[in-house]
mmCIF file with all atom_site columns, C-alpha atoms in Angstrom:
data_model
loop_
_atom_site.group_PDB
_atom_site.id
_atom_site.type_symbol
_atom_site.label_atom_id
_atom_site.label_alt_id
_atom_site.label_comp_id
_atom_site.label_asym_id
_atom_site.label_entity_id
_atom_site.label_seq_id
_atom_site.pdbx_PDB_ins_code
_atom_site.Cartn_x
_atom_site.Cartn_y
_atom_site.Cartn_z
_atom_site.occupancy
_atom_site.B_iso_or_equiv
_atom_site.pdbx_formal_charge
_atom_site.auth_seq_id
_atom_site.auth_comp_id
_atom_site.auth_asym_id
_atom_site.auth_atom_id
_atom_site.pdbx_PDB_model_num
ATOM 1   C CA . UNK A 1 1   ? -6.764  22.911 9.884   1.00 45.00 ? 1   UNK A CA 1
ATOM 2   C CA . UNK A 1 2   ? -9.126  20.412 8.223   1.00 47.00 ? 2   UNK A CA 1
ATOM 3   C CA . UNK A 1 3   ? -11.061 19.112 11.248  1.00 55.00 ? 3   UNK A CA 1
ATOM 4   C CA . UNK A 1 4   ? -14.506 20.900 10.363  1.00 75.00 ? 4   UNK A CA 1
ATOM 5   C CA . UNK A 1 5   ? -14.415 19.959 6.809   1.00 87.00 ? 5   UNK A CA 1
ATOM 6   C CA . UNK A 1 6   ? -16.035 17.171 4.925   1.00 93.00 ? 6   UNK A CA 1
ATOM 7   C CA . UNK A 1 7   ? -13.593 14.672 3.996   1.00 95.00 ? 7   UNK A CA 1
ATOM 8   C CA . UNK A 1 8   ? -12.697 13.209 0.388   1.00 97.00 ? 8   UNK A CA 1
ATOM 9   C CA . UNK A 1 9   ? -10.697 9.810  0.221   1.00 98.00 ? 9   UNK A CA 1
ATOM 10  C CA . UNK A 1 10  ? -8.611  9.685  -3.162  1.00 98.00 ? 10  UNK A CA 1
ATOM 11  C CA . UNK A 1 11  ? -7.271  6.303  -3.883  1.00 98.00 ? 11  UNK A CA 1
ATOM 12  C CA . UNK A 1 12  ? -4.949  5.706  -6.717  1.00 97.00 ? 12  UNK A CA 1
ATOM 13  C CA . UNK A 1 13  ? -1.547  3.875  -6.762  1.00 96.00 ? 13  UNK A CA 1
ATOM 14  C CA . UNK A 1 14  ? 0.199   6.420  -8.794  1.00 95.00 ? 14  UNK A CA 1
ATOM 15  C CA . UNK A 1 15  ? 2.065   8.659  -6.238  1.00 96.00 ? 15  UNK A CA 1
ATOM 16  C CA . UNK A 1 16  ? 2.049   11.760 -9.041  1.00 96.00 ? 16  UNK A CA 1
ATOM 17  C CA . UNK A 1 17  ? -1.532  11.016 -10.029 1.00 95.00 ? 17  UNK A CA 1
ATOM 18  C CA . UNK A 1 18  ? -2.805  11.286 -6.516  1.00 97.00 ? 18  UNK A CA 1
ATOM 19  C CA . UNK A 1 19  ? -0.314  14.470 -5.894  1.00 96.00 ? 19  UNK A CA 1
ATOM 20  C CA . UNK A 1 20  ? -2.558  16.347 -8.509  1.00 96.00 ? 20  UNK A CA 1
ATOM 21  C CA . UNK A 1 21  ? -5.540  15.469 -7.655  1.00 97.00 ? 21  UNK A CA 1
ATOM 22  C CA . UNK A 1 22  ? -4.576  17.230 -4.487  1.00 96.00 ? 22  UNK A CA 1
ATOM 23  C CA . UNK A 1 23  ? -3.631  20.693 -6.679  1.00 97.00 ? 23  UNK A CA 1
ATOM 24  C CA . UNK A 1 24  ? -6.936  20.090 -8.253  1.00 97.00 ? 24  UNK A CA 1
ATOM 25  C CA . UNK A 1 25  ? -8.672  20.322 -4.918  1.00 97.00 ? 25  UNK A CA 1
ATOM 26  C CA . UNK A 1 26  ? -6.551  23.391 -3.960  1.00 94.00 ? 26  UNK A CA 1
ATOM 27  C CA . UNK A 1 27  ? -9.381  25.628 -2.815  1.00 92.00 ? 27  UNK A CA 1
ATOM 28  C CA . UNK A 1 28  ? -11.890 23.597 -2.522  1.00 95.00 ? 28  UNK A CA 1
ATOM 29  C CA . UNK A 1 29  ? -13.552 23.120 1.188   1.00 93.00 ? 29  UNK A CA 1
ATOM 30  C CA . UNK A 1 30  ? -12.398 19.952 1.547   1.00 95.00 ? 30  UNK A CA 1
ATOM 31  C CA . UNK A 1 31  ? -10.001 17.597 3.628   1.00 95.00 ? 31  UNK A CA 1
ATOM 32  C CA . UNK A 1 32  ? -8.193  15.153 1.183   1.00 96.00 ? 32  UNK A CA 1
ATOM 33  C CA . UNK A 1 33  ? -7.109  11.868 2.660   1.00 97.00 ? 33  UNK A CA 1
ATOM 34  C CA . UNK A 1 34  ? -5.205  9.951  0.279   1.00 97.00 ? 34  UNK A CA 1
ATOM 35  C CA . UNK A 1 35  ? -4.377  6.477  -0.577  1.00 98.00 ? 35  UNK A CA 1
ATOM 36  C CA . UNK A 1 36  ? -2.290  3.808  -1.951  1.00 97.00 ? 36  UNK A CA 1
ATOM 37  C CA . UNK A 1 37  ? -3.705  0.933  -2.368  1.00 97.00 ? 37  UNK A CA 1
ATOM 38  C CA . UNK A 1 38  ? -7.029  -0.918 -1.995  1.00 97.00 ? 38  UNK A CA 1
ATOM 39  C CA . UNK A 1 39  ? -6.729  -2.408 1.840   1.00 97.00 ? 39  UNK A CA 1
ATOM 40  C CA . UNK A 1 40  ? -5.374  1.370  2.569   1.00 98.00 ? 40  UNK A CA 1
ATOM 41  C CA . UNK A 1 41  ? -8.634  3.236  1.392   1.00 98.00 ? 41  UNK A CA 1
ATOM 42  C CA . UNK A 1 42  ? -10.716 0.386  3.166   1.00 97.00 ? 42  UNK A CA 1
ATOM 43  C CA . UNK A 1 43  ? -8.468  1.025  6.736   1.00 97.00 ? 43  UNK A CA 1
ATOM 44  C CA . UNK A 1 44  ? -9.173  4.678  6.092   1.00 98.00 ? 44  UNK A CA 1
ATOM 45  C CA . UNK A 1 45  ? -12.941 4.104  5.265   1.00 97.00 ? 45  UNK A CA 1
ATOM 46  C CA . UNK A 1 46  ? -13.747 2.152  8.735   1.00 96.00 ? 46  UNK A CA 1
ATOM 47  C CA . UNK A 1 47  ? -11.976 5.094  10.748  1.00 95.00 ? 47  UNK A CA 1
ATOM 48  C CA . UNK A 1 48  ? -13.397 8.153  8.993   1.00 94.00 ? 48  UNK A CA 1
ATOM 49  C CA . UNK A 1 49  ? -16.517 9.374  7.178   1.00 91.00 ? 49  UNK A CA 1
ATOM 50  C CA . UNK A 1 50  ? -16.083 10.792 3.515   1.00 94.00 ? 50  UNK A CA 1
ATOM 51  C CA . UNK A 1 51  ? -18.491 12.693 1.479   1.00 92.00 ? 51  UNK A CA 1
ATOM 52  C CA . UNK A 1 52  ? -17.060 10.968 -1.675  1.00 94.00 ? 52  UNK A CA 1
ATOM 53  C CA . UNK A 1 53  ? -14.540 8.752  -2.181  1.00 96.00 ? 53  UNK A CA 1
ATOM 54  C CA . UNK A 1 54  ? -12.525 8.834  -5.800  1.00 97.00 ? 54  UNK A CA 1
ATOM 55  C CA . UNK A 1 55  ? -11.145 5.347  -6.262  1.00 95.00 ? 55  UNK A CA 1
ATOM 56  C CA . UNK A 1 56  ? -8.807  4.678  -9.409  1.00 94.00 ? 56  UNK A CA 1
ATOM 57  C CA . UNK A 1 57  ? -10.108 1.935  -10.964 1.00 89.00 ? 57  UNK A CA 1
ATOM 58  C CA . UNK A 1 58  ? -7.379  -0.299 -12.146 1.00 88.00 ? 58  UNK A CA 1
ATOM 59  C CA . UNK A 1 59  ? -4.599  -0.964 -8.958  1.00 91.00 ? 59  UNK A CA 1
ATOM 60  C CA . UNK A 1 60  ? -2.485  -3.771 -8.713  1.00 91.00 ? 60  UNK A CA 1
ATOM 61  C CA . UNK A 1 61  ? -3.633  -6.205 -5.727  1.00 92.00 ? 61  UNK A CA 1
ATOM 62  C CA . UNK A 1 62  ? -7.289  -5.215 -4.703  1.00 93.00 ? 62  UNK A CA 1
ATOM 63  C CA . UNK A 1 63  ? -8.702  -3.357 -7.801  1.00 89.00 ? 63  UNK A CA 1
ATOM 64  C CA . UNK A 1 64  ? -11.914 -0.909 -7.766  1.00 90.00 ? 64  UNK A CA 1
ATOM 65  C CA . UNK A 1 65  ? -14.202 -3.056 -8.105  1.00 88.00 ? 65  UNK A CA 1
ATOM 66  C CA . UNK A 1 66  ? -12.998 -5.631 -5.258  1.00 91.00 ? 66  UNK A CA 1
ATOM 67  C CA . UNK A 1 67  ? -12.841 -2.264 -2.974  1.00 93.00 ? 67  UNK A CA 1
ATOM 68  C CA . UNK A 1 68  ? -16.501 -1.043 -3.960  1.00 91.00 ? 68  UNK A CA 1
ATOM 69  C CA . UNK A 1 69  ? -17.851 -4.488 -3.541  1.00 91.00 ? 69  UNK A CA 1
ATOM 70  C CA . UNK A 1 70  ? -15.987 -4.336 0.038   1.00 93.00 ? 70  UNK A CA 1
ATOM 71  C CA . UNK A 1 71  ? -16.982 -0.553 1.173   1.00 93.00 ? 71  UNK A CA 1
ATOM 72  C CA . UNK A 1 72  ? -20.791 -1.847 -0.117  1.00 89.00 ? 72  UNK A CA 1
ATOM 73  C CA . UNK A 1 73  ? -20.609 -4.894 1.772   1.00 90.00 ? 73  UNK A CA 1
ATOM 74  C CA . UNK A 1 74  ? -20.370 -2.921 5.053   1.00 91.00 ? 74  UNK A CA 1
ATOM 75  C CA . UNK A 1 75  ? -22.921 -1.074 6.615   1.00 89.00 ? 75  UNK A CA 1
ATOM 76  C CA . UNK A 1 76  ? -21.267 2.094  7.744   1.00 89.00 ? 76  UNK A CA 1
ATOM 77  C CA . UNK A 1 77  ? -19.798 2.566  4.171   1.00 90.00 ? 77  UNK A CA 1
ATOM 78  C CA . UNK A 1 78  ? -22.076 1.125  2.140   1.00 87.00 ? 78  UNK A CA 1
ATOM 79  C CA . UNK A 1 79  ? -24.020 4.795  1.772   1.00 85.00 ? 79  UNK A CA 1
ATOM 80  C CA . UNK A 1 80  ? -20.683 6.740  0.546   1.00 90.00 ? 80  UNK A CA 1
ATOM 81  C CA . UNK A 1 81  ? -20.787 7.503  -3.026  1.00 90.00 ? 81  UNK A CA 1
ATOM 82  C CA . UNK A 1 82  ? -17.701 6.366  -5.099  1.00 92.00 ? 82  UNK A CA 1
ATOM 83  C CA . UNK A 1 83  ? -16.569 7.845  -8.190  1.00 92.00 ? 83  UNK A CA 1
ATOM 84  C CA . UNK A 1 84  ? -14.685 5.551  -10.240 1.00 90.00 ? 84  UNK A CA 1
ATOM 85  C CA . UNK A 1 85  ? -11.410 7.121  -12.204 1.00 91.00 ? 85  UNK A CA 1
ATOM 86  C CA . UNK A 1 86  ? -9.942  4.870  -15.505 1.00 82.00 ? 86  UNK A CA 1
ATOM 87  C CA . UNK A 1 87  ? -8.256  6.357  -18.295 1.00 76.00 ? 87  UNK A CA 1
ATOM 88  C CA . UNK A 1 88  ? -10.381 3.713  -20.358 1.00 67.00 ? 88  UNK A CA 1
ATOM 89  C CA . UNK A 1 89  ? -13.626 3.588  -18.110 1.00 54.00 ? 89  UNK A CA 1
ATOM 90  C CA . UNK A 1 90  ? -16.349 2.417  -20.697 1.00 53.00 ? 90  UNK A CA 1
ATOM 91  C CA . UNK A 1 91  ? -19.723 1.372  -19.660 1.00 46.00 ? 91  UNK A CA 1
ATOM 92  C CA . UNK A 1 92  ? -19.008 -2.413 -21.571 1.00 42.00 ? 92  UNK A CA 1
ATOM 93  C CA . UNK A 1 93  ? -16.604 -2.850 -18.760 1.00 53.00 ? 93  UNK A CA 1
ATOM 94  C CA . UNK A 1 94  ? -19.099 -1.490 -15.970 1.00 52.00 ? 94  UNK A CA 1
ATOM 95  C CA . UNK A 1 95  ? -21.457 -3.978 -17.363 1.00 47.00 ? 95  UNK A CA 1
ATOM 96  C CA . UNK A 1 96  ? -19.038 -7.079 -17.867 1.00 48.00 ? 96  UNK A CA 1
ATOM 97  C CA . UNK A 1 97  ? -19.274 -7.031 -13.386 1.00 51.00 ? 97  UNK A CA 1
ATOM 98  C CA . UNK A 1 98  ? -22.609 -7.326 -13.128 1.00 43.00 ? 98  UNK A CA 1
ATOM 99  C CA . UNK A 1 99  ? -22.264 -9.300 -10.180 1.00 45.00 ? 99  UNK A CA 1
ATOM 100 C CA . UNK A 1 100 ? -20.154 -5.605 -8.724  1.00 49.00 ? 100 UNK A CA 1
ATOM 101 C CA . UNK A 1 101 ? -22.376 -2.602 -7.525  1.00 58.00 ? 101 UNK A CA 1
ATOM 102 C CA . UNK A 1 102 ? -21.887 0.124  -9.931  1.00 59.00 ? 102 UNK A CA 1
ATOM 103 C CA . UNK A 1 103 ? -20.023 3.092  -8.881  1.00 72.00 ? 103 UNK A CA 1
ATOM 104 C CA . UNK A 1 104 ? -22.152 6.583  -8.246  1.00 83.00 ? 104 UNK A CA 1
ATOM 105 C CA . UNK A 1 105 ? -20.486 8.010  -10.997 1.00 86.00 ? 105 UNK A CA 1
ATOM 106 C CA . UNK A 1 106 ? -17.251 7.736  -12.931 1.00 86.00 ? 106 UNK A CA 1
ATOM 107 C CA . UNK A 1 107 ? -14.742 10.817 -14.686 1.00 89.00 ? 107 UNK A CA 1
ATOM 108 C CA . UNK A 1 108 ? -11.993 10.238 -17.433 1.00 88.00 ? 108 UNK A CA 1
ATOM 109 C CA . UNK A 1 109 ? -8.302  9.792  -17.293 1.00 87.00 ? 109 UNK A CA 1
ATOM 110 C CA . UNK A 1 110 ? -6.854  12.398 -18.054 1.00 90.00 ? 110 UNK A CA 1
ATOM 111 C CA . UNK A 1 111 ? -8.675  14.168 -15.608 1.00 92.00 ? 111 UNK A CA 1
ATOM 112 C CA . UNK A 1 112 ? -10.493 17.406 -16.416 1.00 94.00 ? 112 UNK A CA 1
ATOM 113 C CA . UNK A 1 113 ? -10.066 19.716 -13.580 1.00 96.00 ? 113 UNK A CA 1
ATOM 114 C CA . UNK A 1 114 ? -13.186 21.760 -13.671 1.00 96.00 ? 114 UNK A CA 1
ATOM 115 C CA . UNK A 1 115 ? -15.169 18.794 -14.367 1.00 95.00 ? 115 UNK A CA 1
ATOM 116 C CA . UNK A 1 116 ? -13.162 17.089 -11.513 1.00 96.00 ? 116 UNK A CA 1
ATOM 117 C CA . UNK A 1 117 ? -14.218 19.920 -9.210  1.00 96.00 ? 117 UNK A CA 1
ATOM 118 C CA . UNK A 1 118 ? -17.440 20.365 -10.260 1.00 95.00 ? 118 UNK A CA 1
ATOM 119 C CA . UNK A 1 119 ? -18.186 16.069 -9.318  1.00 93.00 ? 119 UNK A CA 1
ATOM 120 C CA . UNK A 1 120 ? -16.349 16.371 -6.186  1.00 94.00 ? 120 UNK A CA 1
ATOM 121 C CA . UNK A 1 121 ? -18.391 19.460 -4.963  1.00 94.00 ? 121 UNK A CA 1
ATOM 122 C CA . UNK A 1 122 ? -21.979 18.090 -5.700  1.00 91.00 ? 122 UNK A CA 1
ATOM 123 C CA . UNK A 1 123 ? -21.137 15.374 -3.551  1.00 89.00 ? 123 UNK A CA 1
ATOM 124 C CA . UNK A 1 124 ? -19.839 17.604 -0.947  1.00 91.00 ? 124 UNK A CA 1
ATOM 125 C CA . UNK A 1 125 ? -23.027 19.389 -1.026  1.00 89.00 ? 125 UNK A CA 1
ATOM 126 C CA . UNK A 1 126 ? -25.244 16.166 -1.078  1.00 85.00 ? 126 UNK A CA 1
ATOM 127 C CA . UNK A 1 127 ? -23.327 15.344 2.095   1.00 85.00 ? 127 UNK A CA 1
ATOM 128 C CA . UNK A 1 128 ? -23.423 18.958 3.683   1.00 82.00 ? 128 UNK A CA 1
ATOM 129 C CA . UNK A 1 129 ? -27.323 18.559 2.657   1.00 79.00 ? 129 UNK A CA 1
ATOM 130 C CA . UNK A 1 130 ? -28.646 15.287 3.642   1.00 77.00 ? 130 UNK A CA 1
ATOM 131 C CA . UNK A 1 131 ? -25.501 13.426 5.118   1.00 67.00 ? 131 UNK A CA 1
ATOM 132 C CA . UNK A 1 132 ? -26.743 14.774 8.570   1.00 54.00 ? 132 UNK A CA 1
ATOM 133 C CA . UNK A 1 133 ? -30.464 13.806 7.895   1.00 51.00 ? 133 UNK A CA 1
ATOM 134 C CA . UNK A 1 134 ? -29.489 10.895 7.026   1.00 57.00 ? 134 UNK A CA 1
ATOM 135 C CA . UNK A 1 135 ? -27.020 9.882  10.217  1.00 54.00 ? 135 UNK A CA 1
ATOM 136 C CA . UNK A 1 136 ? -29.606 11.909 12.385  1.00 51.00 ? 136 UNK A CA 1
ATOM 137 C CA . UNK A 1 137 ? -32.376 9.418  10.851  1.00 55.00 ? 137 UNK A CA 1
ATOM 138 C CA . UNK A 1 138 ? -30.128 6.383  11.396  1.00 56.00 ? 138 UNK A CA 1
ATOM 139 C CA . UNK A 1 139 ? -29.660 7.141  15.509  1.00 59.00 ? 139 UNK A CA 1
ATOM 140 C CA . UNK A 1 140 ? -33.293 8.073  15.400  1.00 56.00 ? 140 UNK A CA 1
ATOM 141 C CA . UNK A 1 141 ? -34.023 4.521  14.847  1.00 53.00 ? 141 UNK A CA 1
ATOM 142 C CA . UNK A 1 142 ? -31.149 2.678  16.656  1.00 55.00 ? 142 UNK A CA 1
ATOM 143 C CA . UNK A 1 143 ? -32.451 4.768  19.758  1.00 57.00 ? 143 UNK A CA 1
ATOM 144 C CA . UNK A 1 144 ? -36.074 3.918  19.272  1.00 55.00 ? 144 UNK A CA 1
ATOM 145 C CA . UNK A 1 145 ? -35.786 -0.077 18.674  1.00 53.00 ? 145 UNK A CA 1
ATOM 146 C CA . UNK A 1 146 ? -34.218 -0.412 22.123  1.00 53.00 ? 146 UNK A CA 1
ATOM 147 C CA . UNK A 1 147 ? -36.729 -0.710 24.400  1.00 48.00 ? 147 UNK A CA 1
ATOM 148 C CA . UNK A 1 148 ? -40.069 -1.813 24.427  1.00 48.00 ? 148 UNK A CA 1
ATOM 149 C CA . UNK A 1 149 ? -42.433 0.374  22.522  1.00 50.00 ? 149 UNK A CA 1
ATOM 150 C CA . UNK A 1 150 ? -45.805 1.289  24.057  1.00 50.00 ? 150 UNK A CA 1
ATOM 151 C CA . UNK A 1 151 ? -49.038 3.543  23.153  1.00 50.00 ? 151 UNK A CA 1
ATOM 152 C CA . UNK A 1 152 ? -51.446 5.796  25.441  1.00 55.00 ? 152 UNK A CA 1
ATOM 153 C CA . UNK A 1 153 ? -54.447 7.197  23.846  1.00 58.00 ? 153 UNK A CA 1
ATOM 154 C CA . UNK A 1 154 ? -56.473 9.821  25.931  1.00 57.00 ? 154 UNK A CA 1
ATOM 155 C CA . UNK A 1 155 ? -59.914 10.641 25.896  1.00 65.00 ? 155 UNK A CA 1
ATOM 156 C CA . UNK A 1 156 ? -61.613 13.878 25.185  1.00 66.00 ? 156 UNK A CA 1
ATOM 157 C CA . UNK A 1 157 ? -61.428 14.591 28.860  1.00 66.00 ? 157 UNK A CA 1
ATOM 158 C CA . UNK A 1 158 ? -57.928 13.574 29.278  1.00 62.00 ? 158 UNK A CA 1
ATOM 159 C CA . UNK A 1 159 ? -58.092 10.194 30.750  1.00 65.00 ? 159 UNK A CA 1
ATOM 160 C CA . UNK A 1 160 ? -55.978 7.379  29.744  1.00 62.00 ? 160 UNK A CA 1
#
């Protein structure tokens, strides 16, 4: 059903929170994958790839920041935007972690659907965009600083 789609991981520890951020994405071209708790979205994030990843903020046990700093820390996640979701987000308490990557972006509690939608599909389309340049780039590179590396020049006639 989902398997082509571009996947979005939605972390939050409130069973009914997470339940409508699933109505909210109800026609969007999208695969939800949802979450629990911090370690949860982190297992997820190792097996799969996400386009975005909405991460509540504030969770008992391993909070936002902990699981940003964590996704950040490791290479094959550290390139997947995170939008952070508090119902008291304010950029004093962005700034009082300065020693925590900032998330991509952040949105309100209570959550404005359209605006909801609207953040979740530019990221979808960044992905669609320039998530395979990017991976494409990445092999590109693994694949070229293998071996050893050579040049041959030729002449105007053709001669090495």
């Amino acid at each position: 059903m989902y398997s082509n789609q571009l996947r979005v991981l939605l972390v939050d520890d409130n069973e009914l929170n997470l339940f409508q951020l699933m109505e909210m994405l109800d026609g969007v071209e999208v695969s939800p994958i949802i979450a629990q708790t911090g370690s949860e979205a982190l297992e997820f994030a190792s097996r799969h790839e996400f386009a975005v990843i909405i991460l509540e903020m504030n969770m008992p046990g391993m909070d936002g920041y902990q699981v940003l700093n964590k996704l950040a820390a490791d290479p094959n996640t550290s390139e997947t935007p995170v939008i952070f979701m508090s119902p008291n987000l304010a950029q004093a308490e962005l700034n009082s972690h300065s020693t925590v990557l900032a998330p991509v972006d952040s949105i309100h509690k209570p959550i404005n659907k359209k605006l909801f939608v609207e953040k979740v599909q530019k990221y979808l389309s960044l992905e669609s965009q320039y998530g395979f340049l990017s991976r494409h780039y990445q092999e590109n590179l693994r694949s070229n600083n293998q071996g050893p590396e050579g040049m041959i020049a030729l002449d105007g006639q053709g001669c090495i």
